[in-house]
Coordinates of C-alpha atoms in Angstrom, one line a residue:
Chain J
X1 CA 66.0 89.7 88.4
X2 CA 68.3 92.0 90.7
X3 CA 69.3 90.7 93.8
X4 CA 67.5 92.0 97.2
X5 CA 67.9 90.7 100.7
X6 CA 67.1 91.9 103.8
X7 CA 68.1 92.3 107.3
X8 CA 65.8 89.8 108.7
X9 CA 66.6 87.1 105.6
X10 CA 70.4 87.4 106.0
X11 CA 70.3 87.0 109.7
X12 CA 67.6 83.4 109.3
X13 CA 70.7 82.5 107.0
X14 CA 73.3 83.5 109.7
X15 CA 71.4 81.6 112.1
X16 CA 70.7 78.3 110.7
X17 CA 74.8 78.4 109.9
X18 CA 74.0 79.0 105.9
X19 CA 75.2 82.4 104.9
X20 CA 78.0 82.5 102.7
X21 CA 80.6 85.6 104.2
X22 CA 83.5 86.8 102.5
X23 CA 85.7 89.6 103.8
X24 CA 86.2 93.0 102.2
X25 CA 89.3 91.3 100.5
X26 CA 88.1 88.1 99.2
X27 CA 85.2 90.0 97.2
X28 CA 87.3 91.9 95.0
X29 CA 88.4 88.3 92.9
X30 CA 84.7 87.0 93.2
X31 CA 83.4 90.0 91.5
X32 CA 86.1 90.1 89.0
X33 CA 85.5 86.4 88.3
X34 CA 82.2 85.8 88.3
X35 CA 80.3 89.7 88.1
X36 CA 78.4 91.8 90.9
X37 CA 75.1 90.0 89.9
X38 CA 76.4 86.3 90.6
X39 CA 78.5 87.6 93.6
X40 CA 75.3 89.4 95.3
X41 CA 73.2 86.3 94.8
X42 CA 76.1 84.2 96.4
X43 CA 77.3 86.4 99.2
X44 CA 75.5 87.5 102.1
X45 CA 77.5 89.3 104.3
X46 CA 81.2 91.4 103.4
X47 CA 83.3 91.6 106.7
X48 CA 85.9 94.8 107.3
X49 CA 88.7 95.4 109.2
X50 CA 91.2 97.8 110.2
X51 CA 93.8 98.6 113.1
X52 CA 95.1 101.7 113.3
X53 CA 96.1 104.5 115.4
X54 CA 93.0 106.8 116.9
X55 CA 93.3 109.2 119.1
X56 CA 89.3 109.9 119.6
X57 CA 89.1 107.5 121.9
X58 CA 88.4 106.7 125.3
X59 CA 86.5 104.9 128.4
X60 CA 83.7 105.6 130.9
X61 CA 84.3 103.8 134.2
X62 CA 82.0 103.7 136.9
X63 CA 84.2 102.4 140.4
X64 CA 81.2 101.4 142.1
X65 CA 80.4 102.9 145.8
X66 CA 82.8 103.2 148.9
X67 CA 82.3 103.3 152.1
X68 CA 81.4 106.2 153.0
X69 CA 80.9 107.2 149.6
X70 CA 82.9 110.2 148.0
X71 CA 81.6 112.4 145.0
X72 CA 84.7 112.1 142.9
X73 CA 85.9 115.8 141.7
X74 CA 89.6 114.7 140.5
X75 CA 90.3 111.5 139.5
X76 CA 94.0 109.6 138.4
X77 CA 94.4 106.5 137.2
X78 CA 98.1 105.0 137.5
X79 CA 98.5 109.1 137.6
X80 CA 97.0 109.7 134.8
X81 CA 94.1 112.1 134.9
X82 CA 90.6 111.2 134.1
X83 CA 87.5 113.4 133.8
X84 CA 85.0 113.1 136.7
X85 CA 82.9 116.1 136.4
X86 CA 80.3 113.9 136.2
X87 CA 78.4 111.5 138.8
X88 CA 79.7 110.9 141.8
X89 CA 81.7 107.8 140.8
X90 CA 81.5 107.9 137.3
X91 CA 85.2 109.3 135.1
X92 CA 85.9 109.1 131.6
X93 CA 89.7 108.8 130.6
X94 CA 91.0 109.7 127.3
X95 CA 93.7 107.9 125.1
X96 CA 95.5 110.9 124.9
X97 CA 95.8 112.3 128.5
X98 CA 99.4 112.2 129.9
X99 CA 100.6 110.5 132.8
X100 CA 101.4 113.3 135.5
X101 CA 104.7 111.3 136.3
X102 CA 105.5 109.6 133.0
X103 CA 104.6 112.0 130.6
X104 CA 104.6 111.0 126.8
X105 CA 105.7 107.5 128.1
X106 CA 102.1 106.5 129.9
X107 CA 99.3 107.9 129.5
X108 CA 95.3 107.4 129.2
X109 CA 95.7 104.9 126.4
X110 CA 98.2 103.2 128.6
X111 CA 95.2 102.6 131.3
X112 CA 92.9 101.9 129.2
X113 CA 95.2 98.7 127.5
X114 CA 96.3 97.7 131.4
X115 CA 92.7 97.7 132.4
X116 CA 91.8 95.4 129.5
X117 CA 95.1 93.1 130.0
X118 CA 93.5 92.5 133.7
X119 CA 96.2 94.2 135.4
X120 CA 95.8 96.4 138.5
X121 CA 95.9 100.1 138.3
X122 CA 95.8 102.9 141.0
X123 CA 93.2 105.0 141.6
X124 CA 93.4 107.9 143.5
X125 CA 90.2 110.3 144.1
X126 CA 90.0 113.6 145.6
X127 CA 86.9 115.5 146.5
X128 CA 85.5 118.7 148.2
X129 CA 82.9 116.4 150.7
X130 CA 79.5 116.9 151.0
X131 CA 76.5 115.6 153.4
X132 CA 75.7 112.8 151.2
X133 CA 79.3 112.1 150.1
X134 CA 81.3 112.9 153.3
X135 CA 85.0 111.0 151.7
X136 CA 87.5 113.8 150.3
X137 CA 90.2 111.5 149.6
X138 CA 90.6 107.3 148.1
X139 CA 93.7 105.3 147.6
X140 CA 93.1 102.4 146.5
X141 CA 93.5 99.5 143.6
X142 CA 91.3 98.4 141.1
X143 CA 91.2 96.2 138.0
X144 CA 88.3 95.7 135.6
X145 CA 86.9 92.6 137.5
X146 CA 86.1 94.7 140.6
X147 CA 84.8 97.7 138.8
X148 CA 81.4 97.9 138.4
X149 CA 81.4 98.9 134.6
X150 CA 84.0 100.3 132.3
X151 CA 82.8 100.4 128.1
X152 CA 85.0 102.6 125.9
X153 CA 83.2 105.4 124.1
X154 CA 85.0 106.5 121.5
X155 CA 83.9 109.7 119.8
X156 CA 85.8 109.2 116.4
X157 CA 87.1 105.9 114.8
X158 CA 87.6 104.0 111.7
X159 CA 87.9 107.1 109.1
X160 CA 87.0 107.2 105.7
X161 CA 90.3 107.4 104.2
X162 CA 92.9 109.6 105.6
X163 CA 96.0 111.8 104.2
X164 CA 99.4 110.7 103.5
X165 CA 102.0 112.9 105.5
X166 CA 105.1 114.1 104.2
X167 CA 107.0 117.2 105.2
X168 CA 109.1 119.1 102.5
X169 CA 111.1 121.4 105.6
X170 CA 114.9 121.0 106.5
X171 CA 114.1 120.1 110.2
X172 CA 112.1 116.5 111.3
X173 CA 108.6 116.5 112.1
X174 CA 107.4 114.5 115.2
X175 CA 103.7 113.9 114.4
X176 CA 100.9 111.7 114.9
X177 CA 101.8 110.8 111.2
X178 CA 104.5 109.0 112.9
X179 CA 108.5 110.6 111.9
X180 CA 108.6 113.0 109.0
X181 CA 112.1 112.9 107.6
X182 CA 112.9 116.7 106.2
X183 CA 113.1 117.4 102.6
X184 CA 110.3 114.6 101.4
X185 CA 112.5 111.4 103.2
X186 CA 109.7 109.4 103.9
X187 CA 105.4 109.7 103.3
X188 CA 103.5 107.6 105.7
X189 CA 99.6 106.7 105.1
X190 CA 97.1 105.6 107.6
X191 CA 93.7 103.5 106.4
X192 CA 93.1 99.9 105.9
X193 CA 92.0 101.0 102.5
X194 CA 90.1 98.3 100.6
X195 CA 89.6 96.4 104.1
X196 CA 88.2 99.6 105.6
X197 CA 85.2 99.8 106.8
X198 CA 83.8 103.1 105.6
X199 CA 85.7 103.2 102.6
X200 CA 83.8 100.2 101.7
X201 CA 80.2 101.2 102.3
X202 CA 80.9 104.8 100.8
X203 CA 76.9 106.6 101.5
X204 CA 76.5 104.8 105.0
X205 CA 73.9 102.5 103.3
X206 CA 74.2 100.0 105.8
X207 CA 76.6 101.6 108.4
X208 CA 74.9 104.1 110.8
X209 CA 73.5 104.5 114.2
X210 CA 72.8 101.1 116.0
X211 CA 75.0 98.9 113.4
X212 CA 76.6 96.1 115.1
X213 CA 80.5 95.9 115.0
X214 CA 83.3 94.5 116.0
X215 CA 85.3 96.4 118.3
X216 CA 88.6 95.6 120.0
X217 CA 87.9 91.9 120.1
X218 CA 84.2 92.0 121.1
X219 CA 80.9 93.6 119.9
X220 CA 80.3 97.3 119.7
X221 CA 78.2 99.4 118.4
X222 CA 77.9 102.4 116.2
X223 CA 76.6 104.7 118.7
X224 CA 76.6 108.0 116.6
X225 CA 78.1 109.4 113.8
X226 CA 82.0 110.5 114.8
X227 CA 83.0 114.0 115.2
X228 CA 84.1 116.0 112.1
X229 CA 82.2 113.6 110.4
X230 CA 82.3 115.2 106.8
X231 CA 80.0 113.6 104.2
X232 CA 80.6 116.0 101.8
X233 CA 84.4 115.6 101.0
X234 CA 85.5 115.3 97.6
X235 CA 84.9 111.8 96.0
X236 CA 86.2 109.9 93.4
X237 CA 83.6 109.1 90.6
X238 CA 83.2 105.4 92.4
X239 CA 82.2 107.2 95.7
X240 CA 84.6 106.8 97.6
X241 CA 86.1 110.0 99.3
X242 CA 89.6 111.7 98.2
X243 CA 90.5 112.6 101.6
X244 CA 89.1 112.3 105.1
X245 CA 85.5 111.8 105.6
X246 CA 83.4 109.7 107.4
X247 CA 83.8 108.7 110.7
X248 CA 82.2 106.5 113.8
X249 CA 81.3 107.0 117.2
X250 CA 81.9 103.6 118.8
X251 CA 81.1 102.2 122.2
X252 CA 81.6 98.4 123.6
X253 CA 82.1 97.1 126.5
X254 CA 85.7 97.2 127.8
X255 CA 85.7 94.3 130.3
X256 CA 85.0 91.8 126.9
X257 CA 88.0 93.9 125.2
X258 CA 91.0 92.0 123.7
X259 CA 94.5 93.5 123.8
X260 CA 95.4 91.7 120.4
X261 CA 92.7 94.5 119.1
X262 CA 93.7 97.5 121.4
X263 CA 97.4 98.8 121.7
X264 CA 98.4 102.0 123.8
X265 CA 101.2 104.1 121.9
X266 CA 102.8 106.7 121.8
X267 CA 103.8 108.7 118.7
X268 CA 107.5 110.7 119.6
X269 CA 107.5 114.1 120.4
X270 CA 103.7 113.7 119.9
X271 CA 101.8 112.0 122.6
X272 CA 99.9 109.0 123.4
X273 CA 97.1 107.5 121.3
X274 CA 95.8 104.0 121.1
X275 CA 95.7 101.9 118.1
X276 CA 92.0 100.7 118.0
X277 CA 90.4 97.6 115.8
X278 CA 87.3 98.0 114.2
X279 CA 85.6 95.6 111.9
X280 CA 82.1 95.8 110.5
X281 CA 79.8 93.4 108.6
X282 CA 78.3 94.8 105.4
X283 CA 75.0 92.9 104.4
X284 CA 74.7 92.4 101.0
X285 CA 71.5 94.0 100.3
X286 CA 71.7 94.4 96.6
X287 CA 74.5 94.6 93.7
X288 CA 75.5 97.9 94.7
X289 CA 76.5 96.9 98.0
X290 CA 78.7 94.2 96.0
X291 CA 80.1 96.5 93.6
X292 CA 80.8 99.3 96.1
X293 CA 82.5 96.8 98.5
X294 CA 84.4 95.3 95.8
X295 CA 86.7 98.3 95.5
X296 CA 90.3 97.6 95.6
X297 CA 93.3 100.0 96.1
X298 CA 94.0 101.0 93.0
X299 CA 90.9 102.4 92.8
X300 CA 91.2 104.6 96.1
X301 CA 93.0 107.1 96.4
X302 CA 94.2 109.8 98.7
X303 CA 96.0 113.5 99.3
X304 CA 99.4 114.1 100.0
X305 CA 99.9 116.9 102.5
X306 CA 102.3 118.5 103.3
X307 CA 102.5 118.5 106.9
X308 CA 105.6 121.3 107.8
X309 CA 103.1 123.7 107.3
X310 CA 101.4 124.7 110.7
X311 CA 98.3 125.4 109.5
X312 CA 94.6 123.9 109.4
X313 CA 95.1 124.3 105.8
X314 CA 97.8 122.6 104.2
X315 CA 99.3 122.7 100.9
X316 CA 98.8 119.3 98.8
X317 CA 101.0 117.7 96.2
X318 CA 97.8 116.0 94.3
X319 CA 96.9 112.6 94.6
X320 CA 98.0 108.6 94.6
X321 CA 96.3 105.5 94.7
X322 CA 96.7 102.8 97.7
X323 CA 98.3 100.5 95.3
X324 CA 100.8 102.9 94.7
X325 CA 101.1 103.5 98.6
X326 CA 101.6 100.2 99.3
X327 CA 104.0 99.5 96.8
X328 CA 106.7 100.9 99.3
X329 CA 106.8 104.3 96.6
X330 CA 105.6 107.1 95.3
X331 CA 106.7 110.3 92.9
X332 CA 106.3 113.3 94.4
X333 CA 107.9 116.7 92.1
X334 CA 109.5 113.9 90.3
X335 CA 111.2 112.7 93.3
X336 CA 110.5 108.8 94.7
X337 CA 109.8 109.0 98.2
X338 CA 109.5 105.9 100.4
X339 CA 106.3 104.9 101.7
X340 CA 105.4 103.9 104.7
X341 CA 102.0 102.6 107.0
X342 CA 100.6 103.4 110.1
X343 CA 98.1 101.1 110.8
X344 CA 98.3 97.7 110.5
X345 CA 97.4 95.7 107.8
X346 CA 97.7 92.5 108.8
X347 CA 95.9 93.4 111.9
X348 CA 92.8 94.4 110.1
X349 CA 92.6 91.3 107.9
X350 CA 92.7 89.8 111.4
X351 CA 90.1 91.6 112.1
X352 CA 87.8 91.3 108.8
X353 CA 88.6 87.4 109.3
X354 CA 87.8 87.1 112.9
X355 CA 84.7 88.9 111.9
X356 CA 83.7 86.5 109.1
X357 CA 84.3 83.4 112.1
X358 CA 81.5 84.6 114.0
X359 CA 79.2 85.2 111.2
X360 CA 79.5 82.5 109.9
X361 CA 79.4 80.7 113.4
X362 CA 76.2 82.4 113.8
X363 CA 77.7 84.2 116.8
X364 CA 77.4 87.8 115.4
X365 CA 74.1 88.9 113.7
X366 CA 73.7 91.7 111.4
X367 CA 71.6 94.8 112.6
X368 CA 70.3 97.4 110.4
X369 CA 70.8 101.0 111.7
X370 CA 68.1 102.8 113.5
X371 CA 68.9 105.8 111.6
X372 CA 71.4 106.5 108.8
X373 CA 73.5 109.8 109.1
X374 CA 72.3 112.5 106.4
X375 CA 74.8 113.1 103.9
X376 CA 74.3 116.8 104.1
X377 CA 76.4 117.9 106.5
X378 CA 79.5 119.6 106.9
X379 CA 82.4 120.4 109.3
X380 CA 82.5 123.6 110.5
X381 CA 86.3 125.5 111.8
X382 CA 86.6 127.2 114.8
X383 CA 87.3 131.1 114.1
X384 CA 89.1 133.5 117.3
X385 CA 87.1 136.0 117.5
X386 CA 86.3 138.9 120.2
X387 CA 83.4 138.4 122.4
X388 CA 81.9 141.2 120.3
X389 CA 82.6 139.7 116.9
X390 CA 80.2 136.7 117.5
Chain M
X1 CA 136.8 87.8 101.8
X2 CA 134.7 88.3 104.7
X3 CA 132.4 91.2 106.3
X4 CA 131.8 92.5 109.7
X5 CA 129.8 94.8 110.6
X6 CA 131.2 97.0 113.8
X7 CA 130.5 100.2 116.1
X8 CA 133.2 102.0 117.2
X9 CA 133.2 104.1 120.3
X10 CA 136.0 106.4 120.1
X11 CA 137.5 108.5 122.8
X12 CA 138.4 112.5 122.5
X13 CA 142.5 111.7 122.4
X14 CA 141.7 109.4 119.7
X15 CA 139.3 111.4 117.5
X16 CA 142.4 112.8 115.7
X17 CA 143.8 109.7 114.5
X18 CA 143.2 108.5 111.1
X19 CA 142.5 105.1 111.9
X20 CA 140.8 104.2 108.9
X21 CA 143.7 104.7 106.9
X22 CA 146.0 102.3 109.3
X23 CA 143.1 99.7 108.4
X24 CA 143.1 100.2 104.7
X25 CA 147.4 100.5 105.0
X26 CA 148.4 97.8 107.3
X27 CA 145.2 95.4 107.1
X28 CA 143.7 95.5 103.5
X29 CA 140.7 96.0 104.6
X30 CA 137.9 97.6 102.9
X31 CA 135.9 99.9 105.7
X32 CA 132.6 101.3 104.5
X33 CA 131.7 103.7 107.0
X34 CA 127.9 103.3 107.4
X35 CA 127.1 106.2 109.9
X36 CA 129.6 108.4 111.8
X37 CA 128.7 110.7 114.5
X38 CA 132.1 112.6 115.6
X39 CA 132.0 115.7 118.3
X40 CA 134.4 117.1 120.3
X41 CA 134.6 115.1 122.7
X42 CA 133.9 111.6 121.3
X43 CA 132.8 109.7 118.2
X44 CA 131.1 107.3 117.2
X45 CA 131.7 105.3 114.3
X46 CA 129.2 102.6 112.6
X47 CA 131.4 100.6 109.8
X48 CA 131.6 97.4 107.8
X49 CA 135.3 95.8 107.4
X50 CA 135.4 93.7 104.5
X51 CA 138.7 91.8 103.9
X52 CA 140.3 88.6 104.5
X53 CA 138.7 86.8 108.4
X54 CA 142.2 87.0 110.0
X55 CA 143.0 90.6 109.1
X56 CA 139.5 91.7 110.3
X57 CA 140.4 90.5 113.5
X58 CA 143.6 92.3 113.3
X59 CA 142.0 95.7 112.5
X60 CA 139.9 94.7 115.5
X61 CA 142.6 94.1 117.7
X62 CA 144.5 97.1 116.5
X63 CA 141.0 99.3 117.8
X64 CA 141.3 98.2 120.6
X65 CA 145.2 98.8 121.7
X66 CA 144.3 102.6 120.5
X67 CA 141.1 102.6 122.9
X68 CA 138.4 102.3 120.8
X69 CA 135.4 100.7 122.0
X70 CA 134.7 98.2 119.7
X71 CA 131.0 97.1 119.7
X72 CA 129.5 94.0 117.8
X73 CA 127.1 95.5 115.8
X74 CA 124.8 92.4 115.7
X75 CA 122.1 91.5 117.4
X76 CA 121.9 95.3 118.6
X77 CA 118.2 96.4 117.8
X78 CA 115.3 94.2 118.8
X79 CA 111.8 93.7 117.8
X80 CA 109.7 92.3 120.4
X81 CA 107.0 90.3 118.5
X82 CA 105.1 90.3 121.1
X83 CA 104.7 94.2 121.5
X84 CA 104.5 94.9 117.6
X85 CA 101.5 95.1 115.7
X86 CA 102.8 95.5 112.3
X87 CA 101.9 98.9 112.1
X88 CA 105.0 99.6 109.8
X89 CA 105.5 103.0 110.8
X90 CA 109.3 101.8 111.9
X91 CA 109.7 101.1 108.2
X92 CA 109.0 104.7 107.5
X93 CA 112.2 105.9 109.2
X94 CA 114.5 103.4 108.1
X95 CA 116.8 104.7 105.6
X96 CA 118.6 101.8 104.7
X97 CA 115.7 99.4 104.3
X98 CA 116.6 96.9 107.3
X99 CA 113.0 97.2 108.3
X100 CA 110.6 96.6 106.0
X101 CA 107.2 95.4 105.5
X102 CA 106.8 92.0 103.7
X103 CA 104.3 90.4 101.2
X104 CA 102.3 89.3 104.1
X105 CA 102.2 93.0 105.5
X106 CA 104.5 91.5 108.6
X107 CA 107.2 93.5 109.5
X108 CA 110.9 91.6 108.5
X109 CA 114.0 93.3 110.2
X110 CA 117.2 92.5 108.2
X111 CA 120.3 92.9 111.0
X112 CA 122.5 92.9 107.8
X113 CA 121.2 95.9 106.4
X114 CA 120.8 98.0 109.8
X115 CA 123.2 101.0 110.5
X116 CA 122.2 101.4 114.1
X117 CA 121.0 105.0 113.8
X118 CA 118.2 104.2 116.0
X119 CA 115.4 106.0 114.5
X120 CA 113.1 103.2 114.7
X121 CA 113.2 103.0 118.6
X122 CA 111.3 106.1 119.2
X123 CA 109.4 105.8 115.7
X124 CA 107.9 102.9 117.1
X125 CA 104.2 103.6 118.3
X126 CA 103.9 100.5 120.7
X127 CA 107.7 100.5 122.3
X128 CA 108.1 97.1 120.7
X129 CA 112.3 97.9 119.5
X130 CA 114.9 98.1 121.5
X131 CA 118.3 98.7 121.7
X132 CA 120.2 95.7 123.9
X133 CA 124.2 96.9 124.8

């Protein structure tokens, strides 16, 4: 008989301490060992991880009321400017705003990891002053246990796959690739691969609006699909996408965040991201949920682009598996070029173990999304054009 | 035999002195010059010395009476374990394979192999190497 499960029977099993949770790792050898049938029966729940650099990402904070009150119109945070055209004390600041001091060497990411960390950070607020909100100016120091809220909300994480960057010019390329070296020196690659999340759940079975994750060290959620979500890339014949694809719109509550899972950065010549961790628990539903999540990485694969070309476009020099990524080299035009990652590895096992922990500790349930994201759907470019042209 | 691994800070009246060749000549020493960075107005050398302990230190000491800066190379670049997250993207810059990620996906740093060209410091995302003088 083929294996089903639901939501509802997993989570009984998560609850009385019973289900059996592997991570994303670990379910590669039970499948090869013992098949997709015995391994779906056995396993309830797969856990993912990964811990890389993503610059979607930022957090809403909302100060909380002085006295008298002030409609914030410009808002800095340790000088760093947030966005406050919005409610009178409510901002968002962006991972990759610059400090207007620092530059490159602080910015929004930088709050953001400071405010988790518990340390204080300077707010300054300017305003135009109205009758209800007569302030036009605050000083003053906050942290996150004396704001009233702060949750990230991070409009794209946790891609489905991602290109491997290499640059084939004379001159180094700064990048958020990390450091190009000219004439193919170096190709670095950025995914979690057979830990990640999306990679593992290919057709957002279980992974859609409303799923719970893990994120940064506490529980998030999926809150929409992520921006330039693109459903409709390439695929391998096992699913799985050939370049970037999916991706995840994540929010969780900051003041609960861990800095072991978050990490400002900043990538030279670049600017400032933050290196987010996401993990999410797959349910094992049925055998394909095994088989798809038993994927390892030489079965993924990805592009190589070449990234000294300035265009959306870029030229590619075909394709390589993860195995052969992470085997420190590849052959590109029959040259070996030395591999490199971007996001941690070790992290995301982290991650996909922590994950498992509370599962199995019947601290973290699984939840079924309230709506999947269609599969239809494209990403559309963004053409100049004359007012008339439109 | 033995092998040091050194940094030599040269000055602009010294630039035009071939002081390798008074190492090779008068020590027997072996240099193998590692990275060299020579303008104008200074230069900067980064160079192993192989060759017998007490005639490395003579080489040393005969840098030094011509001017040279003499720097020892070790325990130059650190990685702050704290800061690092294993990201790797320091290994991607690393030309002579002194940083490189291990079995375990941890990031190893191998002093030996390093040439000081300090690519790694700005390479890396988190701010976690450093140079100490």
């Amino acid at each position: 008989m083929a294996v089903k499960k639901t939501y509802e029977e997993i989570n009984e099993k998560i609850r009385r301490g019973e289900a059996v949770v592997v991570t994303a790792e670990e379910i590669i050898d039970i499948v090869k060992d013992e098949g997709v049938a015995k391994a779906a029966r056995k396993v309830d729940v797969i856990t993912t991880g990964t811990f890389g650099p993503m610059c979607s990402t930022g957090a809403f904070i909302n100060f909380g009321h002085s006295d008298p009150p002030i409609r914030m119109a410009k808002v800095w945070l340790n000088d760093v400017p947030a966005y406050a055209g919005v409610a009178a004390v409510d901002a968002y600041i962006g991972a990759t705003e610059l400090s207007e001091v620092l530059g490159m060497a602080y910015g929004g990411a930088h709050v953001i990891e400071d405010l988790i960390a518990g340390k204080k950070v300077k707010l300054v607020a300017k305003s135009y002053g109205t009758d209800c909100y007569p302030r036009k100016e605050i000083e003053t120091y906050i942290n996150k246990d004396v704001i009233n809220e702060a949750y990230l909300f991070n409009p794209r994480n946790a891609y489905q796959n991602y290109a491997v960057a290499v640059n084939s010019s004379a001159r180094i390329l700064y990048t958020y690739m990390g450091t190009l070296l000219p004439r193919l020196g170096n190709a670095t690659y950025c995914s979690a691969s057979q830990l990640s999340p999306l990679i593992n759940d290919p057709f957002y079975r279980t992974i859609g609006i409303g799923t719970r994750v893990f994120l940064a060290g506490t529980q998030g959620y999926v809150a929409w699909q992520g921006t330039q979500f693109n459903p409709q890339q390439a695929r391998g014949e096992n699913g799985v996408p050939l370049s970037p694809a999916g991706t995840l719109a994540l929010i969780g509550n900051l003041k609960q965040m861990n800095t072991d899972f978050i990490r400002a950065a900043t990538f030279h010549n670049y600017g400032t991201t933050m290196f987010v961790g996401v993990g999410v628990p797959i349910p094992v539903l049925d055998e394909d949920i095994v088989e798809k999540a038993s994927i390892s990485d030489k079965d993924i694969y990805t592009t190589i682009v070449d990234y000294s070309v300035p265009q959306r476009s870029k030229p590619n020099f075909g394709r390589v598996s993860y195995a052969e990524l992470r085997s420190g080299k590849i052959e590109i035009n029959g040259k070996q070029v030395r591999t490199a990652p971007i996001s941690s590895y070790t992290r995301a096992r982290k991650i996909a173990e922590t994950l498992k922990t509370w599962v199995k500790e019947g601290k973290f349930f699984v939840q079924q999304p309230v709506e999947t994201f269609k599969l239809g759907q494209s990403v559309k470019p963004l053409e100049i054009v004359t007012e008339e042209e439109i | 035999m033995a092998k040091k691994k050194i940094v030599l800070h040269f000055p602009e009246e010294s630039i035009e002195k071939p002081l390798t060749y008074h190492l090779v000549k008068d020590y027997d020493l072996i240099p193998n010059i590692l990275r060299a960075q020579i303008d104008e107005n200074e230069g900067m050398l980064v160079m192993d010395l192989e060759g017998a302990p007490d005639q490395i230190q003579k080489g040393i000491a005969f840098l030094k009476e011509q001017n040279v800066g003499i720097q020892e190379a070790i325990k130059d670049i650190i990685v702050d374990r704290e800061r690092c997250v294993d990201c790797g993207s320091c290994t991607g810059v690393c030309r002579p394979g002194a940083l490189t990620m291990g079995s375990d996906w941890k990031l190893a740093f191998d002093q030996e192999k390093c040439v000081f060209c300090q690519l790694c410091i700005n390479a890396c995302p988190v701010r976690a190497i450093k140079v100490q003088f």
